[in-house]
Amino acid sequence: MSDQPLTTLAQSAPVSAGCGGGEENVLELAGVTVELGGRRILDDVAFSLRAGELTGLIGSNGAGKTTLIRVILGLLAPTAGSVTVSGPDARHSVGYVPQKFMLDPDLPVRARDLVALGIDGHRLGVPRPSRERRERVERMLDAVGAGKFADARIGRLSGGEQQRVLIAHALINQPRLLLLDEPLANLDLRSAREVVDLLARIAREQRIAVMISAHEMNALLPVMDRVVYLADGRAACGRAEDVVRADVLSRLYGHRVEVIHAAGRVLVVAGEGDDAEPSHPHHLDPEEH
Amino acid sequence: MTRSLHTRTTWTPRSTETAVHALLRAIVEPGFFADGAVQTAAALGGVVAVVAGLIGVFTVIRSQAFAGHALSDIGSAGGSSAYLVGLAPLWGFVGISVLAAAAMERIGVQRARGRDVATGIVLGVGFALASLFLYLGMTYHNGSGEIPTILFGSVFTLSAAELPLVIGLGAVALLVALTLYRPLLLASVSPELAAARGVRVRLVGAAYLLALAITVALCDLTIGAILSTALLVGPAAAALRLTSRPHRAALLAAAISLACTWLGLLLAWDSFYWPPLRHGWPVSFFIVTLVLIVYLAAGALARGRRLRG
Ligand SMILES: Nc1ncnc2c1ncn2[C@@H]1O[C@H](COP(=O)(O)OP(=O)(O)OP(=O)(O)O)[C@@H](O)[C@H]1O
Ligand SMILES: [Mg+2]
């Protein structure tokens, strides 16, 4: 298969309009390409995020979600293209919740200590405790519903509880952009729902651009303003109803894909016949979540 | 406050004083506080204990106890080579420990997967060197008195002239740890989180490794290369069982370490009158045993607390 026309198609498709500029752009990616170990992981990815909106970064395992987030964070330099975070002090205006988070249950760090490290964990020296600082941490913990387990060691909290503490850690410095890598991966349906609602509220109330990566979009559908859909390193973006369509996704994948709406859920499955690529069947496994 | 002051007036000072003195005399053999060697040992041991406790907390948090142990075992190569060329052992301990830390850093001690490999390689090389230098030392110097001192320490034989250097090195280690406190803690929780905030995780880790190497060298000096890990890791591990706050753990570890060291000195002094008479048991034995007891007690205490809710 030839890359060129597919990329062009994905970009020239009407859906791209949904990712265009705006006055309130917090983040802008243009032509971002990443090659690792001789392989092209991201291919000419371009989109922008606006304040107050929640965006889903959707793609199957290995699609390049984490890589894209690492590029935005400045942890990985793109081979080509540019990443622009608007406003002053770009690095500290981006909040981040990493995907893998394995913690020693004996780590002597309480939930509230980790949230406090969100204020100035990068600074040298020992923190100076103050009532103002304590109250700020307390307010943040309450805002994400983590007040109940604020004094527990973080390594002993459940996955969902840790997720809330990490969100508080990322939010306490009032970032303009919040990136969460697979925050729902280890959560049951109810916790996932709660976390998603919390994030949607944060985006709207605090005018933050929130981007959530996920390999399963259904949990995000009710709240997602826009979607950046990654497949084989290429991205399509726009409103969910414009991107999650058979024609758009088929162009993105480079082979036929069906989008099935059933019982309020959306399933993306490999299409019949055509040039369905046997090398990527796992990308389209609807059972995966 | 006022209450205790008030009750104090009802005491009978004379009888209490004599009772306390009698008790003290039973515990502390005569001459303990007046002896010059004891004073030097208490000062040196005290400084090292406090540094070890504070630095040790991060060693445990970062799961680098094995690296700390390897650094101290390698220290015996440094101590014995310094002895061979007629230098003070401390220079050997510090020199080799810092070199070994640099080697571990190069090989990849900071990667979770490379950690044990890097440590193991350096440990093996260190032991080979140590056995060589110890052998040469014994042949050339025609005596083996220094060898047990290097391996097991002997804080009573140290001279007061070492105090400034020990304090200086300890201060360097503490300064590094205090300066890096927040980034180090964040990177210990998650290197990924720290890096995303602009912390240079690798650099912070390397600086910490330097502080660890210095601390281990100091422990080598007072309680010996073989046992120094116990002083580094034991009090910290005990403290971490008792508190879930990082700075409290550090202070508590320093206190435990200091108490064990001083009590160990006292018991070693007393043991001069135990069999075999007029020889005295090694100080390091007492210190390490006390550390172990505190560690076990802390475990029991923590379990009890958890059971109560
Ligand atoms: N340092 C690296 N060197 C070479 N290849 C890499 C490197 N890091 C990631 N990759 C490859 O890049 C691709 C995308 O990885 P990435 O972690 O971004 O995927 P992902 O979408 O986050 O997947 P998941 O849902 O499993 O988290 C994968 O095929 C991975 O093997
Ligand atoms: Mg990922």
XYZ file of C-alpha atoms and ligand atoms in Angstrom:
630
model
C 0.000 0.000 0.000
C 1.240 3.479 -0.675
C 1.300 5.935 2.182
C 1.025 9.130 0.245
C -2.557 9.156 -0.997
C -3.881 7.891 2.321
C -2.255 10.681 4.269
C -3.496 13.216 1.817
C -6.970 11.762 1.919
C -7.133 11.827 5.673
C -6.010 15.408 5.734
C -8.064 16.707 2.896
C -11.200 14.992 4.137
C -13.859 17.410 5.396
C -13.360 16.149 8.942
C -10.062 17.957 9.188
C -11.903 21.220 9.346
C -12.934 20.319 12.892
C -9.290 20.372 13.928
C -8.432 23.686 12.417
C -7.319 26.799 14.210
C -9.289 29.031 16.518
C -8.593 31.929 18.824
C -8.498 29.729 21.885
C -5.929 27.226 20.694
C -3.942 25.870 23.600
C -1.949 23.343 21.625
C -1.054 23.128 17.976
C 0.630 20.237 16.212
C 1.784 20.616 12.625
C 3.267 17.851 10.486
C 4.509 15.885 13.492
C 6.454 12.849 12.358
C 8.290 10.483 14.684
C 10.645 7.703 13.695
C 11.937 5.277 16.297
C 14.297 2.421 15.591
C 13.914 3.004 11.849
C 10.127 2.722 12.063
C 7.723 5.550 11.422
C 5.532 5.683 14.521
C 3.752 8.963 13.781
C 3.223 10.238 10.279
C 2.442 13.881 9.607
C 0.061 14.349 12.507
C -1.636 17.731 12.738
C -4.392 18.975 15.034
C -5.032 21.576 17.670
C -6.752 21.598 21.038
C -8.961 24.371 22.369
C -9.518 25.573 25.907
C -12.576 24.120 27.593
C -12.827 21.127 25.285
C -12.380 17.455 25.962
C -10.675 15.481 23.212
C -10.347 11.726 22.947
C -7.098 10.365 21.526
C -8.309 7.051 20.188
C -6.198 4.246 18.768
C -5.497 0.582 19.312
C -2.455 -0.804 21.123
C 0.704 0.398 19.460
C -1.069 3.067 17.423
C 1.232 5.735 18.854
C -0.881 7.385 21.580
C 1.813 7.377 24.233
C 4.412 8.451 21.697
C 2.244 11.399 20.672
C 1.758 12.441 24.292
C 5.507 12.189 24.947
C 6.130 14.458 21.973
C 3.660 17.031 23.294
C 5.319 16.877 26.733
C 8.704 17.523 25.177
C 10.047 14.174 26.371
C 10.615 13.056 22.801
C 11.761 15.249 19.934
C 9.788 14.714 16.721
C 11.734 13.809 13.584
C 9.815 16.526 11.769
C 7.016 18.954 12.494
C 6.271 21.319 15.319
C 4.441 21.322 18.649
C 3.321 24.641 20.050
C 1.876 25.130 23.498
C 0.494 28.643 23.664
C 1.205 31.081 26.452
C 4.123 31.602 28.819
C 6.018 28.858 30.662
C 4.841 26.131 28.304
C 6.387 23.244 30.226
C 4.625 24.000 33.474
C 1.301 24.735 31.879
C 0.866 21.116 30.830
C -0.479 18.609 33.341
C 0.198 14.932 32.739
C -1.102 11.638 34.054
C 1.107 8.774 32.826
C -0.175 5.432 31.598
C 1.930 3.013 33.561
C 1.916 3.645 37.222
C 3.316 0.902 39.388
C 3.821 1.909 42.963
C 5.481 0.276 45.902
C 2.785 -0.085 48.588
C 5.373 0.878 51.221
C 6.388 4.117 49.541
C 6.130 6.733 52.309
C 4.221 9.226 50.223
C 0.620 10.004 51.086
C -1.917 11.088 48.516
C -1.664 14.641 49.810
C 2.149 14.590 49.546
C 1.952 13.662 45.877
C -0.576 16.424 45.234
C 1.715 18.907 47.019
C 4.569 17.747 44.773
C 2.347 18.908 41.921
C 2.859 22.484 43.110
C 6.645 22.548 43.174
C 8.035 19.021 42.842
C 10.514 20.222 40.233
C 12.038 22.885 42.492
C 15.209 22.434 44.502
C 15.285 22.474 48.260
C 12.821 21.288 50.880
C 9.235 22.564 50.801
C 8.220 25.174 53.340
C 4.969 24.104 54.913
C 2.325 26.769 55.236
C -1.346 26.869 56.021
C -2.073 28.321 52.581
C -0.260 25.444 50.911
C -2.074 22.866 53.032
C -5.450 24.388 52.239
C -4.678 24.519 48.538
C -3.853 20.793 48.564
C -6.972 20.081 50.601
C -9.200 21.962 48.142
C -7.663 20.120 45.201
C -8.143 16.733 46.877
C -11.789 17.544 47.556
C -12.299 18.757 44.003
C -11.388 15.349 42.591
C -13.144 13.440 45.356
C -9.909 12.195 46.921
C -10.451 13.759 50.346
C -11.384 10.447 51.945
C -8.062 8.758 51.255
C -5.804 11.797 51.424
C -3.702 10.330 54.228
C -3.220 6.860 52.777
C 0.026 5.857 51.123
C -0.495 6.178 47.372
C 0.874 2.699 46.680
C -1.952 1.220 48.765
C -4.783 2.972 46.940
C -6.903 1.244 44.320
C -6.370 2.019 40.647
C -9.325 4.388 40.522
C -8.260 6.184 43.692
C -4.708 6.574 42.389
C -6.120 7.982 39.183
C -7.910 10.730 41.097
C -4.810 11.584 43.106
C -2.760 11.791 39.912
C -5.353 14.060 38.345
C -5.149 16.300 41.404
C -1.335 16.265 41.135
C -1.582 17.318 37.493
C -4.234 19.984 38.088
C -3.020 21.802 41.168
C -0.794 24.188 39.231
C -3.710 25.193 37.001
C -2.341 23.965 33.680
C -3.901 25.102 30.424
C -3.550 21.638 28.949
C -4.137 18.297 30.681
C -2.953 15.072 29.049
C -4.076 11.716 30.410
C -2.656 8.501 28.988
C -5.195 5.661 29.218
C -6.687 6.853 32.507
C -9.606 4.434 32.173
C -7.614 1.302 31.390
C -7.800 -0.218 34.883
C -11.146 1.105 35.956
C -14.465 -0.674 36.163
C -17.386 0.841 34.276
C -18.650 2.908 37.174
C -15.260 4.362 38.145
C -14.509 5.068 34.499
C -17.780 6.924 34.188
C -17.025 8.967 37.323
C -13.520 9.875 36.174
C -14.757 10.832 32.706
C -17.491 13.053 34.145
C -14.976 14.649 36.490
C -12.614 15.403 33.607
C -15.400 16.818 31.457
C -16.440 19.108 34.307
C -12.854 20.234 34.862
C -12.450 21.031 31.172
C -15.589 23.179 31.069
C -15.381 24.872 34.459
C -11.684 25.656 34.420
C -11.381 26.263 30.664
C -8.658 23.639 30.320
C -7.957 21.681 27.152
C -8.195 18.025 28.221
C -6.973 15.147 26.071
C -7.649 11.564 27.116
C -6.096 8.644 25.314
C -8.022 5.399 25.110
C -8.152 2.341 22.908
C -11.875 2.059 23.467
C -13.921 5.173 22.798
C -17.331 4.236 24.139
C -16.708 5.447 27.662
C -15.737 8.831 26.219
C -18.502 9.223 23.638
C -20.988 11.047 25.890
C -18.529 13.795 26.879
C -16.023 13.967 24.060
C -16.111 17.258 22.127
C -13.668 16.008 19.554
C -11.685 12.971 18.640
C -8.179 12.461 17.328
C -8.223 8.995 15.800
C -4.835 7.338 15.342
C -4.205 4.370 13.095
C -0.807 3.250 11.880
C 0.651 6.575 12.925
C -1.768 8.675 10.900
C -4.415 10.828 12.504
C -7.912 11.948 11.612
C -9.600 14.499 13.789
C -12.858 16.284 14.214
C -16.180 15.801 15.969
C -16.826 12.158 16.806
C -19.772 11.865 14.417
C -17.585 13.184 11.588
C -14.561 10.993 12.230
C -15.984 7.727 13.446
C -17.485 6.907 10.048
C -16.817 3.999 7.758
C -15.462 6.111 4.905
C -13.110 8.233 7.015
C -11.725 5.355 9.045
C -11.340 3.147 5.964
C -9.172 5.832 4.409
C -7.186 6.125 7.634
C -6.586 2.405 8.015
C -6.025 1.906 4.318
C -8.564 -0.881 4.134
C -12.270 -1.356 4.576
C -13.662 -0.736 8.024
C -17.252 -0.834 9.224
C -18.625 1.374 11.956
C -21.519 -0.291 13.714
C -23.863 1.574 16.041
C -25.566 -0.800 18.428
C -27.259 -0.264 21.769
C -25.804 3.227 22.076
C -22.307 1.931 21.510
C -19.998 2.253 18.558
C -17.969 -0.649 17.252
C -15.252 -0.366 14.660
C -14.760 -3.693 12.892
C -12.846 -4.946 9.882
C -14.948 -4.807 6.746
C -15.749 -7.798 4.556
C -13.615 -8.712 1.599
C -11.768 -5.931 -0.188
C -8.185 -5.346 0.724
C -8.556 -5.962 4.428
C -5.049 -6.261 5.764
C -4.392 -9.514 7.563
C -1.343 -7.903 9.156
C -3.436 -5.589 11.323
C -6.425 -7.611 12.469
C -5.869 -6.690 16.132
C -6.419 -3.035 15.414
C -10.033 -3.721 14.789
C -10.932 -6.168 17.461
C -14.204 -4.844 18.844
C -14.018 -7.028 21.963
C -10.888 -5.330 23.078
C -11.274 -2.818 25.860
C 3.856 22.318 80.984
C 2.762 24.106 84.128
C 1.479 20.858 85.590
C 4.766 19.063 85.266
C 6.576 22.038 86.752
C 4.177 21.951 89.629
C 4.540 18.266 90.358
C 8.287 18.645 90.250
C 8.178 20.523 93.543
C 6.891 17.435 95.329
C 9.949 15.390 94.327
C 12.714 14.560 96.723
C 15.733 15.444 94.598
C 18.361 13.745 96.729
C 16.921 10.263 96.764
C 16.061 10.386 93.013
C 19.545 11.476 92.135
C 21.174 8.634 94.002
C 18.772 6.114 92.508
C 19.490 7.369 89.000
C 23.175 7.331 89.684
C 23.067 3.801 90.998
C 21.176 2.714 87.921
C 23.574 4.524 85.622
C 26.536 2.968 87.349
C 25.043 -0.431 86.753
C 24.561 0.281 83.035
C 27.531 2.496 82.347
C 30.825 1.122 83.455
C 33.044 3.720 85.112
C 34.959 6.070 82.837
C 32.636 5.860 79.856
C 31.885 9.557 79.515
C 35.347 10.721 80.521
C 37.321 8.550 78.126
C 38.810 10.399 75.127
C 38.395 7.465 72.729
C 34.735 7.224 73.715
C 34.158 10.914 73.105
C 35.759 10.705 69.671
C 33.814 7.555 68.840
C 30.558 9.143 70.008
C 31.152 12.244 67.896
C 32.266 10.381 64.754
C 29.689 7.646 65.142
C 26.984 10.221 65.819
C 27.693 12.266 62.697
C 27.832 9.182 60.520
C 24.661 7.760 62.067
C 22.634 10.876 61.347
C 23.859 11.084 57.743
C 23.229 7.372 57.210
C 19.686 7.610 58.568
C 18.713 10.545 56.373
C 20.326 9.275 53.184
C 19.167 5.721 53.884
C 15.507 6.693 53.600
C 16.003 7.566 49.949
C 18.061 4.423 49.436
C 15.110 2.342 50.588
C 12.519 4.398 48.705
C 14.540 4.062 45.502
C 15.123 0.322 46.104
C 18.873 0.852 45.941
C 19.751 -1.127 49.045
C 21.643 -3.645 46.926
C 23.632 -0.849 45.285
C 24.408 0.561 48.724
C 25.551 -2.849 49.885
C 27.752 -3.322 46.830
C 29.313 0.112 47.356
C 30.184 -0.754 50.938
C 31.625 -4.171 50.074
C 33.732 -2.520 47.413
C 34.779 -0.099 50.124
C 36.883 -2.872 51.614
C 39.002 -2.738 48.449
C 39.436 0.997 48.992
C 40.211 0.627 52.661
C 42.734 -2.122 52.069
C 44.451 -0.329 49.184
C 44.725 2.868 51.225
C 46.238 0.776 53.993
C 48.666 -0.724 51.497
C 50.017 2.664 50.421
C 49.870 4.105 53.921
C 46.887 6.449 53.522
C 44.046 6.876 55.996
C 41.374 4.254 55.210
C 38.682 6.932 54.839
C 40.333 8.217 51.666
C 40.294 4.708 50.279
C 36.656 4.199 51.242
C 35.511 7.474 49.681
C 37.670 7.169 46.572
C 36.635 3.661 45.628
C 33.016 4.147 46.597
C 32.604 7.234 44.399
C 34.424 5.513 41.524
C 32.226 2.458 41.862
C 29.106 4.628 41.946
C 30.237 6.301 38.728
C 30.783 2.886 37.142
C 27.314 1.726 38.209
C 25.798 4.889 36.773
C 27.586 4.278 33.467
C 26.480 0.657 33.273
C 22.911 1.641 34.002
C 22.044 1.376 37.664
C 19.206 3.853 37.162
C 17.252 1.673 34.799
C 15.035 -0.725 36.684
C 16.182 -3.633 34.538
C 19.871 -2.734 34.447
C 20.098 -2.036 38.144
C 21.004 -5.429 39.509
C 23.280 -6.205 36.607
C 25.244 -2.962 37.009
C 25.499 -3.483 40.745
C 26.497 -7.120 40.384
C 29.290 -6.378 37.903
C 30.773 -3.635 40.068
C 30.412 -5.803 43.148
C 32.330 -8.657 41.517
C 35.179 -6.418 40.387
C 35.257 -4.801 43.815
C 35.559 -8.113 45.629
C 38.356 -9.239 43.338
C 40.273 -6.025 44.062
C 39.548 -6.245 47.769
C 40.888 -9.778 48.048
C 44.018 -8.740 46.155
C 44.695 -5.673 48.283
C 43.917 -7.429 51.529
C 46.301 -10.215 50.550
C 49.049 -7.757 49.534
C 48.454 -5.729 52.680
C 48.902 -8.772 54.852
C 52.081 -9.870 53.056
C 53.793 -6.502 52.990
C 52.793 -5.219 56.365
C 53.336 -8.492 58.075
C 50.296 -8.241 60.201
C 46.579 -8.624 60.035
C 45.433 -6.134 62.671
C 44.136 -3.655 60.132
C 42.124 -6.161 58.147
C 39.350 -6.806 60.657
C 39.180 -3.045 61.217
C 38.544 -2.430 57.537
C 36.013 -5.218 57.264
C 34.205 -4.806 60.574
C 35.127 -1.290 61.655
C 36.363 -0.209 65.013
C 35.074 3.172 65.930
C 37.062 3.252 69.191
C 40.367 3.252 67.313
C 39.554 6.387 65.273
C 41.320 9.606 66.074
C 39.724 12.984 66.672
C 41.745 14.327 63.742
C 39.327 12.528 61.368
C 36.370 14.466 62.686
C 36.606 17.536 60.392
C 36.821 15.396 57.259
C 33.941 13.178 58.387
C 31.796 16.217 59.143
C 32.743 17.791 55.806
C 31.872 14.671 53.808
C 28.666 14.175 55.763
C 27.696 17.774 55.057
C 28.245 17.278 51.327
C 26.006 14.193 51.302
C 23.283 15.965 53.286
C 23.488 19.075 51.141
C 22.964 17.025 47.991
C 19.989 15.213 49.518
C 18.364 18.368 50.876
C 18.876 20.302 47.656
C 17.372 17.518 45.567
C 14.695 16.595 48.097
C 11.618 17.394 45.998
C 12.774 16.289 42.526
C 14.312 13.171 44.058
C 11.078 12.294 45.827
C 9.012 12.925 42.708
C 11.398 10.906 40.543
C 11.253 8.097 43.105
C 7.458 8.027 42.851
C 7.513 8.147 39.056
C 10.435 9.081 36.805
C 7.873 9.739 34.080
C 5.997 12.335 36.147
C 9.234 14.031 37.142
C 10.562 14.171 33.588
C 7.298 15.659 32.340
C 7.812 18.489 34.844
C 11.250 19.223 33.479
C 13.216 17.381 36.187
C 16.428 15.977 34.780
C 15.825 12.562 36.245
C 19.138 11.018 35.238
C 21.176 13.895 36.672
C 19.218 13.889 39.924
C 19.723 10.131 40.223
C 23.445 10.430 39.592
C 23.839 13.185 42.195
C 21.965 11.048 44.680
C 24.255 8.112 43.898
C 27.212 10.354 44.782
C 25.641 11.207 48.139
C 25.030 7.486 48.686
C 28.649 6.634 47.873
C 29.937 9.200 50.374
C 27.541 8.002 53.049
C 28.527 4.393 52.524
C 32.205 5.353 52.814
C 31.474 7.035 56.151
C 29.650 3.941 57.384
C 32.575 1.811 56.216
C 34.781 3.888 58.474
C 32.730 3.556 61.641
C 31.134 0.143 61.478
C 33.131 -1.534 58.740
C 32.684 -2.380 55.093
C 30.825 -5.634 55.727
C 28.224 -4.225 58.095
C 27.708 -0.700 56.835
C 24.593 -1.512 54.806
C 22.828 -2.392 58.034
C 23.336 1.127 59.364
C 22.344 2.649 56.028
C 19.221 0.632 55.364
C 18.093 -0.702 58.760
C 17.022 2.510 60.523
C 15.450 3.819 57.308
C 13.460 0.631 56.766
C 12.298 0.713 60.394
C 11.233 4.351 60.081
C 9.358 3.670 56.857
C 7.321 1.059 58.690
C 6.267 3.625 61.265
C 5.412 6.718 59.256
C 4.013 7.416 55.830
C 5.483 10.906 55.523
C 8.807 11.217 53.763
C 10.406 13.946 55.891
C 9.250 12.356 59.117
C 10.728 9.062 57.978
C 14.071 10.766 57.349
C 14.162 12.408 60.781
C 13.000 9.249 62.525
C 15.614 7.168 60.709
C 18.349 9.577 61.806
C 17.135 9.364 65.401
C 17.011 5.545 65.367
C 20.430 5.352 63.787
C 21.926 7.751 66.343
C 20.344 5.939 69.287
C 21.559 2.537 68.079
C 25.072 3.864 67.522
C 25.414 5.493 70.913
C 23.817 2.607 72.769
C 26.085 0.259 70.817
C 29.127 2.225 71.960
C 27.947 1.995 75.536
C 27.364 -1.747 75.390
C 30.728 -2.305 73.726
C 32.375 -0.331 76.504
C 30.550 -2.436 79.077
C 31.499 -5.649 77.317
C 35.116 -5.022 78.315
C 34.121 -6.673 81.584
C 32.292 -9.536 79.902
C 33.990 -12.773 78.906
C 36.532 -12.965 77.401
C 37.540 -10.524 80.088
C 39.370 -7.308 79.094
C 38.852 -7.713 75.369
C 35.529 -6.121 74.639
C 33.114 -7.199 71.934
C 33.118 -5.403 68.585
C 31.051 -2.208 68.588
C 29.645 -2.945 65.148
C 28.059 -6.128 66.440
C 26.091 -4.186 69.032
C 25.069 -1.415 66.652
C 23.844 -3.800 63.970
C 22.033 -5.997 66.478
C 20.273 -2.981 67.957
C 19.268 -1.830 64.475
C 17.813 -5.258 63.788
C 15.869 -5.207 67.048
C 14.433 -1.769 66.269
C 13.501 -2.928 62.775
C 11.637 -5.971 64.110
C 9.951 -3.897 66.816
C 8.856 -1.354 64.206
C 7.305 -4.189 62.196
C 5.397 -5.451 65.223
C 4.268 -1.924 66.053
C 3.064 -1.272 62.520
C 1.177 -4.578 62.450
C -0.419 -3.818 65.788
C -1.484 -0.404 64.558
C -3.001 -1.878 61.414
C -4.931 -4.504 63.394
C -6.363 -1.818 65.633
C -7.504 -0.046 62.487
N 11.759 3.747 22.028
C 11.152 3.081 21.036
N 11.873 2.496 20.061
C 11.273 1.834 19.064
N 9.939 1.706 18.942
C 9.164 2.261 19.869
C 9.730 2.983 20.975
N 8.711 3.428 21.739
C 7.576 3.004 21.151
N 7.847 2.310 20.027
C 6.853 1.717 19.131
O 5.954 2.722 18.755
C 4.664 2.182 18.586
C 3.675 3.057 19.306
O 3.882 2.927 20.691
P 2.992 3.686 21.741
O 3.492 3.340 23.081
O 2.929 5.121 21.380
O 1.568 3.034 21.496
P 0.203 3.268 22.262
O -0.786 3.732 21.271
O 0.421 4.119 23.444
O -0.175 1.788 22.680
P -0.893 1.234 24.020
O -2.363 1.348 23.813
O -0.484 -0.182 24.060
O -0.384 2.041 25.159
C 4.713 0.761 19.083
O 4.703 -0.088 17.981
C 6.028 0.673 19.817
O 6.584 -0.601 19.642
Mg 0.328 3.853 25.442
